[in-house]
Amino acid sequence: QVELVESGGGLVQAGGSLRLSCAASGRTFSYLVMGWFRQAPGKEREFVARITRSGLNTYYADFVKGRFTISRDDAKNTGYLQMNSLSPEDTAVYYCALDPSGTRWPTESLYWGQGTQVTVSS
């Protein structure tokens, strides 16, 4: 069993930055694909970014391209989401996830974190 713990969320003004972290327990982190997702009030959970097991390939939703950067440090069992140029539309609960393939995202994943709130004020 893997436990994921997100941190780094908070309140920031528009144009500001936050760095989210996702710490994983256990020894399987490096074998799994990692993703970040978000869910705003009244909306479904949506894909934000993903990074392959090797960390060589990253993929982003169109609405975060050029602003967010996903990364991972397998030695620390931790993933990150650097978020720059934040806007009020980015306000949501952000979740990290681990999965062998990510093919069932965003609806299902082998492991989910508990989420961290990001609020961007105008």
Short mmCIF file of N, CA, C and O in Angstrom, two decimals:
data_model
loop_
_atom_site.label_atom_id
_atom_site.label_comp_id
_atom_site.label_asym_id
_atom_site.label_seq_id
_atom_site.Cartn_x
_atom_site.Cartn_y
_atom_site.Cartn_z
N GLN A 1 0.84 -1.20 0.00
CA GLN A 1 0.00 0.00 0.00
C GLN A 1 0.88 1.24 0.00
O GLN A 1 1.87 1.31 0.71
N VAL A 2 0.51 2.22 -0.80
CA VAL A 2 1.23 3.47 -0.90
C VAL A 2 0.34 4.60 -0.40
O VAL A 2 -0.83 4.70 -0.77
N GLU A 3 0.88 5.44 0.44
CA GLU A 3 0.18 6.63 0.88
C GLU A 3 0.80 7.85 0.24
O GLU A 3 2.03 8.01 0.23
N LEU A 4 -0.05 8.72 -0.30
CA LEU A 4 0.40 9.95 -0.92
C LEU A 4 -0.04 11.13 -0.07
O LEU A 4 -1.21 11.22 0.31
N VAL A 5 0.87 12.03 0.18
CA VAL A 5 0.56 13.21 0.97
C VAL A 5 0.98 14.45 0.20
O VAL A 5 2.19 14.67 -0.05
N GLU A 6 0.00 15.27 -0.18
CA GLU A 6 0.29 16.52 -0.88
C GLU A 6 0.51 17.64 0.14
O GLU A 6 -0.05 17.63 1.24
N SER A 7 1.28 18.60 -0.26
CA SER A 7 1.51 19.79 0.54
C SER A 7 1.87 20.94 -0.39
O SER A 7 2.16 20.73 -1.56
N GLY A 8 1.87 22.15 0.17
CA GLY A 8 2.28 23.30 -0.60
C GLY A 8 1.15 24.18 -1.10
O GLY A 8 1.40 25.24 -1.69
N GLY A 9 -0.08 23.75 -0.89
CA GLY A 9 -1.20 24.58 -1.31
C GLY A 9 -1.36 25.78 -0.40
O GLY A 9 -0.69 25.91 0.63
N GLY A 10 -2.25 26.68 -0.79
CA GLY A 10 -2.49 27.86 0.02
C GLY A 10 -3.17 28.94 -0.77
O GLY A 10 -3.72 28.70 -1.85
N LEU A 11 -3.13 30.14 -0.22
CA LEU A 11 -3.73 31.32 -0.84
C LEU A 11 -2.65 32.17 -1.48
O LEU A 11 -1.64 32.48 -0.83
N VAL A 12 -2.85 32.53 -2.72
CA VAL A 12 -1.87 33.34 -3.44
C VAL A 12 -2.60 34.33 -4.32
O VAL A 12 -3.73 34.07 -4.77
N GLN A 13 -1.99 35.47 -4.56
CA GLN A 13 -2.58 36.46 -5.45
C GLN A 13 -2.37 36.07 -6.91
O GLN A 13 -1.42 35.36 -7.25
N ALA A 14 -3.23 36.57 -7.75
CA ALA A 14 -3.10 36.32 -9.18
C ALA A 14 -1.72 36.76 -9.66
O ALA A 14 -1.21 37.82 -9.25
N GLY A 15 -1.12 35.92 -10.49
CA GLY A 15 0.22 36.18 -10.96
C GLY A 15 1.31 35.55 -10.12
O GLY A 15 2.47 35.53 -10.52
N GLY A 16 0.92 35.04 -8.97
CA GLY A 16 1.88 34.44 -8.06
C GLY A 16 2.19 32.99 -8.40
O GLY A 16 1.73 32.46 -9.41
N SER A 17 2.99 32.37 -7.53
CA SER A 17 3.45 31.00 -7.76
C SER A 17 3.28 30.16 -6.50
O SER A 17 3.30 30.68 -5.38
N LEU A 18 3.11 28.88 -6.72
CA LEU A 18 3.11 27.89 -5.65
C LEU A 18 3.82 26.65 -6.16
O LEU A 18 3.81 26.35 -7.36
N ARG A 19 4.39 25.90 -5.24
CA ARG A 19 5.00 24.62 -5.57
C ARG A 19 4.34 23.55 -4.71
O ARG A 19 4.49 23.55 -3.49
N LEU A 20 3.67 22.65 -5.36
CA LEU A 20 3.04 21.53 -4.67
C LEU A 20 4.00 20.36 -4.61
O LEU A 20 4.74 20.12 -5.56
N SER A 21 3.94 19.64 -3.50
CA SER A 21 4.73 18.43 -3.34
C SER A 21 3.81 17.24 -3.09
O SER A 21 2.72 17.40 -2.52
N CYS A 22 4.25 16.08 -3.50
CA CYS A 22 3.50 14.85 -3.31
C CYS A 22 4.49 13.80 -2.80
O CYS A 22 5.29 13.29 -3.59
N ALA A 23 4.44 13.51 -1.52
CA ALA A 23 5.35 12.55 -0.91
C ALA A 23 4.69 11.19 -0.83
O ALA A 23 3.56 11.07 -0.36
N ALA A 24 5.41 10.18 -1.28
CA ALA A 24 4.87 8.82 -1.31
C ALA A 24 5.59 7.92 -0.34
O ALA A 24 6.82 7.99 -0.21
N SER A 25 4.83 7.08 0.34
CA SER A 25 5.44 6.07 1.19
C SER A 25 5.75 4.83 0.37
O SER A 25 5.32 4.71 -0.78
N GLY A 26 6.50 3.92 0.93
CA GLY A 26 6.78 2.67 0.25
C GLY A 26 7.93 2.78 -0.74
O GLY A 26 8.62 3.80 -0.81
N ARG A 27 8.10 1.71 -1.51
CA ARG A 27 9.25 1.62 -2.40
C ARG A 27 8.88 1.50 -3.86
O ARG A 27 9.72 1.16 -4.69
N THR A 28 7.61 1.80 -4.18
CA THR A 28 7.18 1.60 -5.55
C THR A 28 7.07 2.88 -6.35
O THR A 28 6.70 2.86 -7.52
N PHE A 29 7.41 4.02 -5.75
CA PHE A 29 7.22 5.31 -6.41
C PHE A 29 7.87 5.35 -7.78
O PHE A 29 7.27 5.79 -8.77
N SER A 30 9.09 4.90 -7.87
CA SER A 30 9.84 5.01 -9.12
C SER A 30 9.28 4.13 -10.22
O SER A 30 9.59 4.34 -11.40
N TYR A 31 8.44 3.17 -9.88
CA TYR A 31 7.89 2.25 -10.87
C TYR A 31 6.54 2.72 -11.41
O TYR A 31 5.96 2.06 -12.28
N LEU A 32 6.05 3.83 -10.90
CA LEU A 32 4.71 4.28 -11.25
C LEU A 32 4.72 5.62 -11.96
O LEU A 32 5.60 6.46 -11.73
N VAL A 33 3.74 5.79 -12.84
CA VAL A 33 3.52 7.07 -13.50
C VAL A 33 2.84 8.01 -12.50
O VAL A 33 1.96 7.59 -11.75
N MET A 34 3.25 9.25 -12.50
CA MET A 34 2.67 10.21 -11.57
C MET A 34 1.89 11.28 -12.32
O MET A 34 2.32 11.73 -13.38
N GLY A 35 0.78 11.66 -11.75
CA GLY A 35 -0.04 12.70 -12.35
C GLY A 35 -0.55 13.68 -11.32
O GLY A 35 -0.61 13.38 -10.13
N TRP A 36 -0.89 14.86 -11.80
CA TRP A 36 -1.56 15.87 -10.98
C TRP A 36 -2.92 16.18 -11.61
O TRP A 36 -3.04 16.27 -12.84
N PHE A 37 -3.90 16.35 -10.74
CA PHE A 37 -5.25 16.62 -11.17
C PHE A 37 -5.82 17.73 -10.28
O PHE A 37 -5.26 18.04 -9.23
N ARG A 38 -6.94 18.29 -10.71
CA ARG A 38 -7.57 19.29 -9.87
C ARG A 38 -9.08 19.21 -10.00
O ARG A 38 -9.60 18.73 -11.01
N GLN A 39 -9.74 19.67 -8.97
CA GLN A 39 -11.20 19.69 -8.97
C GLN A 39 -11.68 20.97 -8.33
O GLN A 39 -11.41 21.22 -7.15
N ALA A 40 -12.36 21.77 -9.12
CA ALA A 40 -12.95 23.01 -8.64
C ALA A 40 -14.36 22.73 -8.15
O ALA A 40 -14.98 21.75 -8.56
N PRO A 41 -14.90 23.58 -7.29
CA PRO A 41 -16.26 23.37 -6.79
C PRO A 41 -17.27 23.25 -7.91
O PRO A 41 -17.29 24.08 -8.83
N GLY A 42 -18.08 22.22 -7.86
CA GLY A 42 -19.11 22.03 -8.86
C GLY A 42 -18.64 21.46 -10.18
O GLY A 42 -19.43 21.33 -11.11
N LYS A 43 -17.37 21.14 -10.27
CA LYS A 43 -16.82 20.62 -11.51
C LYS A 43 -16.21 19.24 -11.30
O LYS A 43 -15.91 18.85 -10.17
N GLU A 44 -16.03 18.53 -12.39
CA GLU A 44 -15.41 17.22 -12.30
C GLU A 44 -13.90 17.36 -12.19
O GLU A 44 -13.31 18.38 -12.58
N ARG A 45 -13.29 16.32 -11.67
CA ARG A 45 -11.83 16.31 -11.60
C ARG A 45 -11.25 16.31 -13.00
O ARG A 45 -11.73 15.59 -13.88
N GLU A 46 -10.20 17.09 -13.21
CA GLU A 46 -9.59 17.19 -14.53
C GLU A 46 -8.09 16.99 -14.46
O GLU A 46 -7.43 17.28 -13.46
N PHE A 47 -7.57 16.50 -15.55
CA PHE A 47 -6.14 16.26 -15.68
C PHE A 47 -5.38 17.57 -15.77
O PHE A 47 -5.81 18.51 -16.45
N VAL A 48 -4.23 17.63 -15.10
CA VAL A 48 -3.37 18.81 -15.15
C VAL A 48 -2.04 18.46 -15.82
O VAL A 48 -1.63 19.13 -16.77
N ALA A 49 -1.36 17.42 -15.32
CA ALA A 49 -0.04 17.07 -15.86
C ALA A 49 0.30 15.65 -15.46
O ALA A 49 -0.24 15.11 -14.49
N ARG A 50 1.20 15.05 -16.23
CA ARG A 50 1.69 13.72 -15.89
C ARG A 50 3.15 13.61 -16.25
O ARG A 50 3.65 14.34 -17.13
N ILE A 51 3.84 12.68 -15.60
CA ILE A 51 5.26 12.46 -15.86
C ILE A 51 5.51 10.97 -15.85
O ILE A 51 4.98 10.24 -15.01
N THR A 52 6.29 10.49 -16.80
CA THR A 52 6.54 9.07 -16.92
C THR A 52 7.45 8.56 -15.82
O THR A 52 8.05 9.34 -15.07
N ARG A 53 7.56 7.23 -15.75
CA ARG A 53 8.37 6.62 -14.71
C ARG A 53 9.80 7.12 -14.74
O ARG A 53 10.39 7.38 -13.73
N SER A 54 10.35 7.27 -15.88
CA SER A 54 11.74 7.70 -16.00
C SER A 54 11.89 9.20 -15.76
O SER A 54 13.00 9.68 -15.53
N GLY A 55 10.78 9.92 -15.85
CA GLY A 55 10.85 11.37 -15.76
C GLY A 55 11.26 12.04 -17.06
O GLY A 55 11.36 13.26 -17.12
N LEU A 56 11.44 11.24 -18.11
CA LEU A 56 11.91 11.81 -19.38
C LEU A 56 10.80 12.52 -20.13
O LEU A 56 11.07 13.44 -20.91
N ASN A 57 9.58 12.06 -19.94
CA ASN A 57 8.46 12.63 -20.70
C ASN A 57 7.42 13.24 -19.77
O ASN A 57 7.07 12.65 -18.75
N THR A 58 6.97 14.40 -20.16
CA THR A 58 5.92 15.08 -19.42
C THR A 58 4.81 15.51 -20.37
O THR A 58 5.05 15.74 -21.56
N TYR A 59 3.62 15.60 -19.83
CA TYR A 59 2.46 15.97 -20.62
C TYR A 59 1.62 16.94 -19.79
O TYR A 59 1.51 16.78 -18.58
N TYR A 60 1.01 17.91 -20.47
CA TYR A 60 0.25 18.94 -19.77
C TYR A 60 -1.09 19.18 -20.44
O TYR A 60 -1.24 19.08 -21.65
N ALA A 61 -2.04 19.57 -19.60
CA ALA A 61 -3.30 20.08 -20.15
C ALA A 61 -3.01 21.41 -20.82
O ALA A 61 -2.12 22.16 -20.40
N ASP A 62 -3.77 21.71 -21.85
CA ASP A 62 -3.52 22.94 -22.61
C ASP A 62 -3.58 24.18 -21.72
O ASP A 62 -2.83 25.14 -21.94
N PHE A 63 -4.45 24.16 -20.73
CA PHE A 63 -4.65 25.37 -19.95
C PHE A 63 -3.51 25.64 -18.96
O PHE A 63 -3.49 26.69 -18.32
N VAL A 64 -2.54 24.74 -18.84
CA VAL A 64 -1.40 25.00 -17.94
C VAL A 64 -0.06 25.02 -18.68
O VAL A 64 0.97 25.29 -18.06
N LYS A 65 -0.08 24.73 -19.96
CA LYS A 65 1.18 24.72 -20.71
C LYS A 65 1.89 26.06 -20.63
O LYS A 65 1.30 27.11 -20.81
N GLY A 66 3.16 25.98 -20.32
CA GLY A 66 3.97 27.19 -20.20
C GLY A 66 3.91 27.83 -18.84
O GLY A 66 4.69 28.75 -18.55
N ARG A 67 2.99 27.39 -18.00
CA ARG A 67 2.86 27.96 -16.65
C ARG A 67 3.23 26.97 -15.55
O ARG A 67 3.79 27.36 -14.53
N PHE A 68 2.86 25.70 -15.73
CA PHE A 68 3.11 24.66 -14.73
C PHE A 68 4.21 23.73 -15.21
O PHE A 68 4.35 23.48 -16.40
N THR A 69 4.96 23.20 -14.24
CA THR A 69 6.00 22.23 -14.54
C THR A 69 5.91 21.07 -13.56
O THR A 69 5.94 21.28 -12.34
N ILE A 70 5.79 19.87 -14.09
CA ILE A 70 5.75 18.67 -13.26
C ILE A 70 7.15 18.06 -13.22
O ILE A 70 7.88 18.08 -14.22
N SER A 71 7.52 17.53 -12.07
CA SER A 71 8.82 16.88 -11.94
C SER A 71 8.74 15.82 -10.85
O SER A 71 7.75 15.75 -10.12
N ARG A 72 9.78 15.03 -10.75
CA ARG A 72 9.81 13.99 -9.74
C ARG A 72 11.24 13.74 -9.29
O ARG A 72 12.17 13.89 -10.09
N ASP A 73 11.38 13.35 -8.04
CA ASP A 73 12.68 12.98 -7.48
C ASP A 73 12.50 11.58 -6.89
O ASP A 73 12.02 11.43 -5.77
N ASP A 74 12.86 10.57 -7.66
CA ASP A 74 12.63 9.20 -7.22
C ASP A 74 13.45 8.85 -5.98
O ASP A 74 13.04 8.00 -5.18
N ALA A 75 14.58 9.48 -5.80
CA ALA A 75 15.39 9.21 -4.62
C ALA A 75 14.68 9.67 -3.34
O ALA A 75 14.90 9.10 -2.27
N LYS A 76 13.80 10.66 -3.49
CA LYS A 76 13.05 11.18 -2.34
C LYS A 76 11.61 10.70 -2.33
O LYS A 76 10.84 11.11 -1.45
N ASN A 77 11.24 9.88 -3.31
CA ASN A 77 9.84 9.42 -3.40
C ASN A 77 8.87 10.59 -3.42
O ASN A 77 7.80 10.54 -2.79
N THR A 78 9.23 11.62 -4.13
CA THR A 78 8.42 12.84 -4.11
C THR A 78 8.25 13.40 -5.52
O THR A 78 9.20 13.41 -6.31
N GLY A 79 7.05 13.86 -5.78
CA GLY A 79 6.76 14.54 -7.02
C GLY A 79 6.40 15.99 -6.75
O GLY A 79 6.04 16.35 -5.62
N TYR A 80 6.49 16.81 -7.79
CA TYR A 80 6.27 18.23 -7.62
C TYR A 80 5.43 18.79 -8.75
O TYR A 80 5.42 18.26 -9.86
N LEU A 81 4.77 19.89 -8.45
CA LEU A 81 4.08 20.67 -9.47
C LEU A 81 4.37 22.13 -9.20
O LEU A 81 3.87 22.70 -8.23
N GLN A 82 5.24 22.70 -10.02
CA GLN A 82 5.54 24.12 -9.92
C GLN A 82 4.50 24.89 -10.72
O GLN A 82 4.36 24.64 -11.92
N MET A 83 3.82 25.80 -10.05
CA MET A 83 2.75 26.55 -10.70
C MET A 83 3.09 28.03 -10.70
O MET A 83 3.25 28.64 -9.64
N ASN A 84 3.22 28.59 -11.88
CA ASN A 84 3.53 30.01 -12.03
C ASN A 84 2.38 30.73 -12.74
O ASN A 84 1.52 30.10 -13.36
N SER A 85 2.40 32.04 -12.66
CA SER A 85 1.39 32.86 -13.33
C SER A 85 -0.02 32.38 -13.02
O SER A 85 -0.86 32.22 -13.90
N LEU A 86 -0.27 32.17 -11.75
CA LEU A 86 -1.57 31.64 -11.34
C LEU A 86 -2.68 32.66 -11.55
O LEU A 86 -2.46 33.88 -11.43
N SER A 87 -3.84 32.15 -11.88
CA SER A 87 -5.02 32.99 -12.07
C SER A 87 -6.16 32.44 -11.21
O SER A 87 -6.11 31.29 -10.76
N PRO A 88 -7.18 33.24 -10.96
CA PRO A 88 -8.31 32.75 -10.15
C PRO A 88 -8.94 31.47 -10.72
O PRO A 88 -9.48 30.66 -9.96
N GLU A 89 -8.84 31.28 -12.03
CA GLU A 89 -9.38 30.07 -12.65
C GLU A 89 -8.62 28.81 -12.24
O GLU A 89 -9.09 27.70 -12.47
N ASP A 90 -7.46 28.97 -11.65
CA ASP A 90 -6.69 27.82 -11.16
C ASP A 90 -7.10 27.39 -9.77
O ASP A 90 -6.58 26.40 -9.24
N THR A 91 -8.01 28.10 -9.16
CA THR A 91 -8.49 27.74 -7.82
C THR A 91 -9.17 26.38 -7.85
O THR A 91 -10.11 26.16 -8.62
N ALA A 92 -8.69 25.47 -7.00
CA ALA A 92 -9.21 24.11 -6.97
C ALA A 92 -8.48 23.33 -5.89
O ALA A 92 -7.49 23.80 -5.32
N VAL A 93 -8.98 22.13 -5.63
CA VAL A 93 -8.23 21.17 -4.83
C VAL A 93 -7.36 20.38 -5.80
O VAL A 93 -7.86 19.85 -6.80
N TYR A 94 -6.10 20.31 -5.51
CA TYR A 94 -5.14 19.63 -6.38
C TYR A 94 -4.77 18.27 -5.77
O TYR A 94 -4.45 18.20 -4.58
N TYR A 95 -4.81 17.25 -6.61
CA TYR A 95 -4.53 15.89 -6.17
C TYR A 95 -3.37 15.32 -6.97
O TYR A 95 -3.26 15.55 -8.17
N CYS A 96 -2.52 14.54 -6.31
CA CYS A 96 -1.54 13.77 -7.05
C CYS A 96 -2.01 12.32 -7.09
O CYS A 96 -2.82 11.88 -6.25
N ALA A 97 -1.51 11.60 -8.05
CA ALA A 97 -1.91 10.21 -8.23
C ALA A 97 -0.73 9.41 -8.78
O ALA A 97 0.11 9.94 -9.50
N LEU A 98 -0.73 8.14 -8.44
CA LEU A 98 0.24 7.20 -8.97
C LEU A 98 -0.50 6.02 -9.57
O LEU A 98 -1.50 5.56 -9.01
N ASP A 99 0.01 5.54 -10.68
CA ASP A 99 -0.65 4.43 -11.36
C ASP A 99 0.37 3.73 -12.25
O ASP A 99 1.29 4.36 -12.75
N PRO A 100 0.20 2.44 -12.49
CA PRO A 100 1.13 1.75 -13.39
C PRO A 100 1.13 2.33 -14.80
O PRO A 100 2.18 2.34 -15.46
N SER A 101 -0.03 2.81 -15.27
CA SER A 101 -0.08 3.32 -16.65
C SER A 101 -0.77 4.67 -16.77
O SER A 101 -0.47 5.43 -17.69
N GLY A 102 -1.71 4.99 -15.89
CA GLY A 102 -2.46 6.22 -16.02
C GLY A 102 -3.56 6.16 -17.06
O GLY A 102 -4.17 7.19 -17.36
N THR A 103 -3.84 5.00 -17.60
CA THR A 103 -4.83 4.92 -18.68
C THR A 103 -6.26 5.16 -18.19
O THR A 103 -7.14 5.47 -19.00
N ARG A 104 -6.49 5.01 -16.90
CA ARG A 104 -7.84 5.21 -16.38
C ARG A 104 -8.05 6.61 -15.81
O ARG A 104 -9.11 6.94 -15.31
N TRP A 105 -7.03 7.41 -15.87
CA TRP A 105 -7.14 8.80 -15.37
C TRP A 105 -8.10 9.60 -16.23
O TRP A 105 -8.20 9.33 -17.44
N PRO A 106 -8.78 10.55 -15.70
CA PRO A 106 -8.76 11.03 -14.31
C PRO A 106 -9.77 10.35 -13.39
O PRO A 106 -9.87 10.72 -12.22
N THR A 107 -10.51 9.37 -13.89
CA THR A 107 -11.57 8.80 -13.05
C THR A 107 -11.04 7.81 -12.03
O THR A 107 -11.55 7.73 -10.91
N GLU A 108 -10.05 7.04 -12.41
CA GLU A 108 -9.54 6.02 -11.49
C GLU A 108 -8.02 6.03 -11.49
O GLU A 108 -7.38 6.36 -12.48
N SER A 109 -7.48 5.64 -10.31
CA SER A 109 -6.04 5.52 -10.19
C SER A 109 -5.74 4.52 -9.09
O SER A 109 -6.55 4.33 -8.17
N LEU A 110 -4.59 3.90 -9.18
CA LEU A 110 -4.22 2.95 -8.15
C LEU A 110 -4.09 3.64 -6.80
O LEU A 110 -4.53 3.12 -5.77
N TYR A 111 -3.50 4.83 -6.81
CA TYR A 111 -3.34 5.59 -5.57
C TYR A 111 -3.68 7.06 -5.81
O TYR A 111 -3.31 7.62 -6.86
N TRP A 112 -4.35 7.66 -4.82
CA TRP A 112 -4.68 9.08 -4.84
C TRP A 112 -4.20 9.71 -3.54
O TRP A 112 -4.25 9.10 -2.48
N GLY A 113 -3.80 10.96 -3.64
CA GLY A 113 -3.54 11.72 -2.44
C GLY A 113 -4.83 12.31 -1.91
O GLY A 113 -5.90 12.19 -2.52
N GLN A 114 -4.73 12.96 -0.76
CA GLN A 114 -5.93 13.52 -0.12
C GLN A 114 -6.30 14.90 -0.66
O GLN A 114 -7.40 15.39 -0.41
N GLY A 115 -5.39 15.50 -1.38
CA GLY A 115 -5.66 16.80 -1.98
C GLY A 115 -5.14 17.96 -1.16
O GLY A 115 -5.03 17.88 0.07
N THR A 116 -4.81 19.03 -1.85
CA THR A 116 -4.38 20.26 -1.20
C THR A 116 -5.07 21.43 -1.89
O THR A 116 -5.13 21.49 -3.12
N GLN A 117 -5.60 22.35 -1.10
CA GLN A 117 -6.38 23.46 -1.64
C GLN A 117 -5.45 24.55 -2.16
O GLN A 117 -4.52 24.98 -1.47
N VAL A 118 -5.75 25.00 -3.36
CA VAL A 118 -5.07 26.15 -3.95
C VAL A 118 -6.13 27.20 -4.24
O VAL A 118 -7.11 26.93 -4.94
N THR A 119 -5.93 28.38 -3.68
CA THR A 119 -6.87 29.48 -3.88
C THR A 119 -6.11 30.68 -4.42
O THR A 119 -5.13 31.11 -3.81
N VAL A 120 -6.56 31.18 -5.56
CA VAL A 120 -5.91 32.32 -6.19
C VAL A 120 -6.88 33.49 -6.15
O VAL A 120 -7.97 33.42 -6.71
N SER A 121 -6.46 34.56 -5.51
CA SER A 121 -7.30 35.74 -5.40
C SER A 121 -6.99 36.72 -6.52
O SER A 121 -5.86 36.80 -7.01
N SER A 122 -8.01 37.46 -6.92
CA SER A 122 -7.83 38.41 -8.02
C SER A 122 -7.38 39.77 -7.51
O SER A 122 -7.33 40.03 -6.32
#
